[in-house]
Amino acid sequence: MSTETRIPPTTAEPTTNGLDRFFKITERGSNVSREIRGGLVTFFTMAYIIVLNPIILSGVVDGSGTMIGGTTDLTQSKLLVAVGTAVVAGVMSILMGLVANFPIALAAGLGINGLITGMVITHSSDKITFADLMGLVVIEGVIILVLVLTGFRKAVFRAIPATLKVAISVGIGLFIAYIGVIDAGFARRPTTPGSVPSELGIGGSLDGWPTLVFVVGVFLIAVLLIKKVKGAILIGIVAATVLAMVLEAIFHLGPRVFDDKGALTNPDTWALTVPSLPSSITNTPDLGILGQFSLLGSFEKLGIITASLFVFSLLLADFFDTMGTVVAIGTEAKLLDEDGNPPHTDRILVVDSVAAIAGGAGGVSSNTSYIESASGVEEGARTGLASVVTGVLFLLATFLAPLFAVVPSEAAAPALVIVGFLMMTQLTNIDWNDMEVALPAFLTIVLMPFTYNITVGIGAGFIAWVLIKIAKGHAARIHPLLWIVTGFFVLYFVKTPLESLLAG
């Protein structure tokens, strides 16, 4: 990363001094331009959630006979979710910056939104609604907040062995790199039954202009980083977007289309966003989805056991995904202390807990800390000012949704791949000659991308760590909280048969 000659702030304006002192910008070796740049990069890297969250949540009719947002119109449902997603993400990212002064942004968490949609489909006969399940998200967020305020969540955070913290960071790096190549279509699920789980491009070869945009973006960002060009990642995203718009204008590729069986009929097209100039750059946001939740509806329709197990699943996902993300971002920003803990851990966790509540109350699914913030950190972000910038952009996106929606995933994905590579450089901090720590670290790292789930990787690492310690006769060295957490992970892995057993 490039370095700059710092000018003593002797002639700086009072406002600048106040901003610098509040966010500790100079103290952390940064400056305002870097923070703004980092906030911009983080936004463009994670802005896909404004498009993706409506795709995941909309289109499914719940027990009330309507789609999420209380409408029967798919376009209206998607618009409501998009605006709600941007509003909650904007408010919570700003809150993270102001309260915790940490360079991490928040938005609707992937995985939980899919879980909610799956629950609506699975329990359609119970007349379950999106509002009912959002109520469970609120309850889960309240429980998480209580665990933070009592100090339990922070204590667990500090009880994690240093090696596992490194492994979590590396695993997330590999995970987001994998997300990048999948989002760009560089790697795909084969259409032929019985073939390998994933393959290169289309039919085992690179084909299609969108994939070219991704490849150009990766190499451009890499070259700019090697040359220590400021704003390398942001420049790469913008340049790739411009290239995508030119290609779309020439070849009219259009969006992906799926047949009745869910099979992709035109694989050489854009994954989520068609990069074309919008007819209008502004729109009036509809906030109608905010407040659409029911606290007790799920308990009445699903029963206490099923609803409680769903809350437990949400709890574990939020609890440990955030821990892994915070460690990874703190490591990349060099903000961790000698024990691997970030500054103001309690504040970070409080804001993240409130974000879960806000996401449920906002009707858009639990909001959580985003690992894509690492792209902004790599661009120079070190303080909460970057999070504030990202949050403001999310709020602006509610008015300028057509403009921000121009960036295709193929243009943003290169940032994820490059950041994933940078995070994996921490592998050297793991003693691979010591099987007692190396095997749990290995499982933590590889299972995140293999299962497409951060929590699974962390859980496997915890369980392996405890089992190996027991096998070597070192059970006394295991932190008491690790016993408790590992027990919860065991329950997490067997929750489906446990739910069936209790229900039967």
mmCIF file of N, CA and C in Angstrom, residues 53-104:
data_model
loop_
_atom_site.group_PDB
_atom_site.id
_atom_site.type_symbol
_atom_site.label_atom_id
_atom_site.label_comp_id
_atom_site.label_asym_id
_atom_site.label_seq_id
_atom_site.Cartn_x
_atom_site.Cartn_y
_atom_site.Cartn_z
ATOM 1 N N ASN A 53 -30.637 -8.406 -2.646
ATOM 2 C CA ASN A 53 -31.607 -8.670 -1.574
ATOM 3 C C ASN A 53 -33.045 -8.747 -2.103
ATOM 4 N N PRO A 54 -33.456 -7.828 -2.991
ATOM 5 C CA PRO A 54 -34.804 -7.957 -3.564
ATOM 6 C C PRO A 54 -34.981 -9.233 -4.384
ATOM 7 N N ILE A 55 -33.912 -9.669 -5.076
ATOM 8 C CA ILE A 55 -34.009 -10.891 -5.875
ATOM 9 C C ILE A 55 -34.265 -12.094 -4.971
ATOM 10 N N ILE A 56 -33.602 -12.116 -3.805
ATOM 11 C CA ILE A 56 -33.734 -13.247 -2.886
ATOM 12 C C ILE A 56 -35.073 -13.225 -2.156
ATOM 13 N N LEU A 57 -35.492 -12.047 -1.703
ATOM 14 C CA LEU A 57 -36.692 -11.953 -0.869
ATOM 15 C C LEU A 57 -37.986 -11.805 -1.660
ATOM 16 N N SER A 58 -37.918 -11.165 -2.816
ATOM 17 C CA SER A 58 -39.137 -10.918 -3.592
ATOM 18 C C SER A 58 -39.456 -12.106 -4.501
ATOM 19 N N GLY A 59 -40.682 -12.153 -4.966
ATOM 20 C CA GLY A 59 -41.081 -13.199 -5.903
ATOM 21 C C GLY A 59 -41.715 -14.407 -5.251
ATOM 22 N N VAL A 60 -41.639 -14.505 -3.923
ATOM 23 C CA VAL A 60 -42.247 -15.625 -3.196
ATOM 24 C C VAL A 60 -43.503 -15.122 -2.485
ATOM 25 N N VAL A 61 -44.609 -15.801 -2.694
ATOM 26 C CA VAL A 61 -45.873 -15.424 -2.050
ATOM 27 C C VAL A 61 -45.956 -16.108 -0.692
ATOM 28 N N ASP A 62 -46.207 -15.319 0.360
ATOM 29 C CA ASP A 62 -46.257 -15.887 1.709
ATOM 30 C C ASP A 62 -47.686 -16.264 2.104
ATOM 31 N N GLY A 63 -47.863 -16.568 3.372
ATOM 32 C CA GLY A 63 -49.157 -17.038 3.854
ATOM 33 C C GLY A 63 -50.283 -16.038 3.747
ATOM 34 N N SER A 64 -49.951 -14.770 3.564
ATOM 35 C CA SER A 64 -50.985 -13.744 3.436
ATOM 36 C C SER A 64 -51.460 -13.591 1.998
ATOM 37 N N GLY A 65 -50.807 -14.310 1.068
ATOM 38 C CA GLY A 65 -51.179 -14.203 -0.337
ATOM 39 C C GLY A 65 -50.479 -13.083 -1.066
ATOM 40 N N THR A 66 -49.521 -12.441 -0.396
ATOM 41 C CA THR A 66 -48.768 -11.356 -1.022
ATOM 42 C C THR A 66 -47.271 -11.633 -0.923
ATOM 43 N N MET A 67 -46.504 -10.858 -1.678
ATOM 44 C CA MET A 67 -45.054 -10.944 -1.588
ATOM 45 C C MET A 67 -44.564 -10.019 -0.484
ATOM 46 N N ILE A 68 -43.276 -10.076 -0.193
ATOM 47 C CA ILE A 68 -42.716 -9.215 0.835
ATOM 48 C C ILE A 68 -43.002 -7.757 0.489
ATOM 49 N N GLY A 69 -43.385 -6.994 1.495
ATOM 50 C CA GLY A 69 -43.792 -5.618 1.270
ATOM 51 C C GLY A 69 -45.298 -5.472 1.213
ATOM 52 N N GLY A 70 -46.013 -6.619 1.234
ATOM 53 C CA GLY A 70 -47.469 -6.574 1.239
ATOM 54 C C GLY A 70 -48.093 -6.244 -0.094
ATOM 55 N N THR A 71 -47.415 -6.575 -1.190
ATOM 56 C CA THR A 71 -47.927 -6.286 -2.523
ATOM 57 C C THR A 71 -47.952 -7.556 -3.364
ATOM 58 N N THR A 72 -48.787 -7.562 -4.394
ATOM 59 C CA THR A 72 -48.830 -8.694 -5.327
ATOM 60 C C THR A 72 -48.055 -8.392 -6.603
ATOM 61 N N ASP A 73 -47.493 -7.193 -6.692
ATOM 62 C CA ASP A 73 -46.725 -6.780 -7.864
ATOM 63 C C ASP A 73 -45.239 -7.017 -7.620
ATOM 64 N N LEU A 74 -44.596 -7.836 -8.448
ATOM 65 C CA LEU A 74 -43.194 -8.191 -8.252
ATOM 66 C C LEU A 74 -42.279 -6.976 -8.330
ATOM 67 N N THR A 75 -42.504 -6.116 -9.309
ATOM 68 C CA THR A 75 -41.661 -4.931 -9.458
ATOM 69 C C THR A 75 -41.758 -4.035 -8.232
ATOM 70 N N GLN A 76 -42.972 -3.828 -7.747
ATOM 71 C CA GLN A 76 -43.167 -3.003 -6.562
ATOM 72 C C GLN A 76 -42.516 -3.635 -5.344
ATOM 73 N N SER A 77 -42.620 -4.952 -5.219
ATOM 74 C CA SER A 77 -42.001 -5.657 -4.094
ATOM 75 C C SER A 77 -40.490 -5.469 -4.108
ATOM 76 N N LYS A 78 -39.880 -5.629 -5.278
ATOM 77 C CA LYS A 78 -38.432 -5.464 -5.396
ATOM 78 C C LYS A 78 -38.011 -4.036 -5.065
ATOM 79 N N LEU A 79 -38.794 -3.067 -5.517
ATOM 80 C CA LEU A 79 -38.466 -1.669 -5.248
ATOM 81 C C LEU A 79 -38.539 -1.375 -3.756
ATOM 82 N N LEU A 80 -39.566 -1.881 -3.088
ATOM 83 C CA LEU A 80 -39.706 -1.683 -1.646
ATOM 84 C C LEU A 80 -38.520 -2.280 -0.890
ATOM 85 N N VAL A 81 -38.127 -3.500 -1.260
ATOM 86 C CA VAL A 81 -37.001 -4.154 -0.592
ATOM 87 C C VAL A 81 -35.701 -3.411 -0.875
ATOM 88 N N ALA A 82 -35.517 -2.959 -2.105
ATOM 89 C CA ALA A 82 -34.293 -2.244 -2.471
ATOM 90 C C ALA A 82 -34.135 -0.969 -1.650
ATOM 91 N N VAL A 83 -35.215 -0.201 -1.555
ATOM 92 C CA VAL A 83 -35.160 1.050 -0.792
ATOM 93 C C VAL A 83 -34.944 0.763 0.689
ATOM 94 N N GLY A 84 -35.688 -0.193 1.235
ATOM 95 C CA GLY A 84 -35.516 -0.546 2.641
ATOM 96 C C GLY A 84 -34.118 -1.041 2.939
ATOM 97 N N THR A 85 -33.564 -1.837 2.032
ATOM 98 C CA THR A 85 -32.198 -2.346 2.192
ATOM 99 C C THR A 85 -31.198 -1.207 2.263
ATOM 100 N N ALA A 86 -31.339 -0.245 1.366
ATOM 101 C CA ALA A 86 -30.411 0.884 1.325
ATOM 102 C C ALA A 86 -30.550 1.776 2.556
ATOM 103 N N VAL A 87 -31.780 2.003 3.004
ATOM 104 C CA VAL A 87 -32.006 2.873 4.166
ATOM 105 C C VAL A 87 -31.386 2.283 5.429
ATOM 106 N N VAL A 88 -31.691 1.022 5.714
ATOM 107 C CA VAL A 88 -31.168 0.394 6.930
ATOM 108 C C VAL A 88 -29.648 0.292 6.864
ATOM 109 N N ALA A 89 -29.112 -0.085 5.705
ATOM 110 C CA ALA A 89 -27.658 -0.181 5.549
ATOM 111 C C ALA A 89 -26.999 1.175 5.755
ATOM 112 N N GLY A 90 -27.619 2.218 5.220
ATOM 113 C CA GLY A 90 -27.055 3.553 5.365
ATOM 114 C C GLY A 90 -27.026 4.022 6.806
ATOM 115 N N VAL A 91 -28.137 3.881 7.491
ATOM 116 C CA VAL A 91 -28.227 4.330 8.887
ATOM 117 C C VAL A 91 -27.258 3.557 9.776
ATOM 118 N N MET A 92 -27.203 2.240 9.611
ATOM 119 C CA MET A 92 -26.358 1.420 10.480
ATOM 120 C C MET A 92 -24.871 1.608 10.182
ATOM 121 N N SER A 93 -24.510 1.828 8.928
ATOM 122 C CA SER A 93 -23.105 2.079 8.592
ATOM 123 C C SER A 93 -22.643 3.403 9.186
ATOM 124 N N ILE A 94 -23.499 4.409 9.114
ATOM 125 C CA ILE A 94 -23.171 5.703 9.722
ATOM 126 C C ILE A 94 -23.032 5.551 11.229
ATOM 127 N N LEU A 95 -23.938 4.793 11.840
ATOM 128 C CA LEU A 95 -23.882 4.572 13.285
ATOM 129 C C LEU A 95 -22.589 3.855 13.676
ATOM 130 N N MET A 96 -22.163 2.887 12.883
ATOM 131 C CA MET A 96 -20.908 2.184 13.162
ATOM 132 C C MET A 96 -19.734 3.156 13.128
ATOM 133 N N GLY A 97 -19.735 4.044 12.157
ATOM 134 C CA GLY A 97 -18.648 5.003 12.051
ATOM 135 C C GLY A 97 -18.615 5.983 13.203
ATOM 136 N N LEU A 98 -19.775 6.484 13.600
ATOM 137 C CA LEU A 98 -19.839 7.499 14.653
ATOM 138 C C LEU A 98 -19.650 6.912 16.049
ATOM 139 N N VAL A 99 -20.197 5.733 16.298
ATOM 140 C CA VAL A 99 -20.155 5.143 17.639
ATOM 141 C C VAL A 99 -18.891 4.333 17.875
ATOM 142 N N ALA A 100 -18.515 3.499 16.906
ATOM 143 C CA ALA A 100 -17.388 2.578 17.100
ATOM 144 C C ALA A 100 -16.106 3.038 16.425
ATOM 145 N N ASN A 101 -16.199 4.007 15.509
ATOM 146 C CA ASN A 101 -15.024 4.498 14.778
ATOM 147 C C ASN A 101 -14.216 3.344 14.181
ATOM 148 N N PHE A 102 -14.918 2.474 13.482
ATOM 149 C CA PHE A 102 -14.273 1.307 12.872
ATOM 150 C C PHE A 102 -14.644 1.275 11.392
ATOM 151 N N PRO A 103 -13.702 0.989 10.503
ATOM 152 C CA PRO A 103 -13.965 1.059 9.055
ATOM 153 C C PRO A 103 -14.719 -0.142 8.505
ATOM 154 N N ILE A 104 -15.919 -0.345 9.000
ATOM 155 C CA ILE A 104 -16.706 -1.489 8.546
ATOM 156 C C ILE A 104 -18.141 -1.038 8.302
#
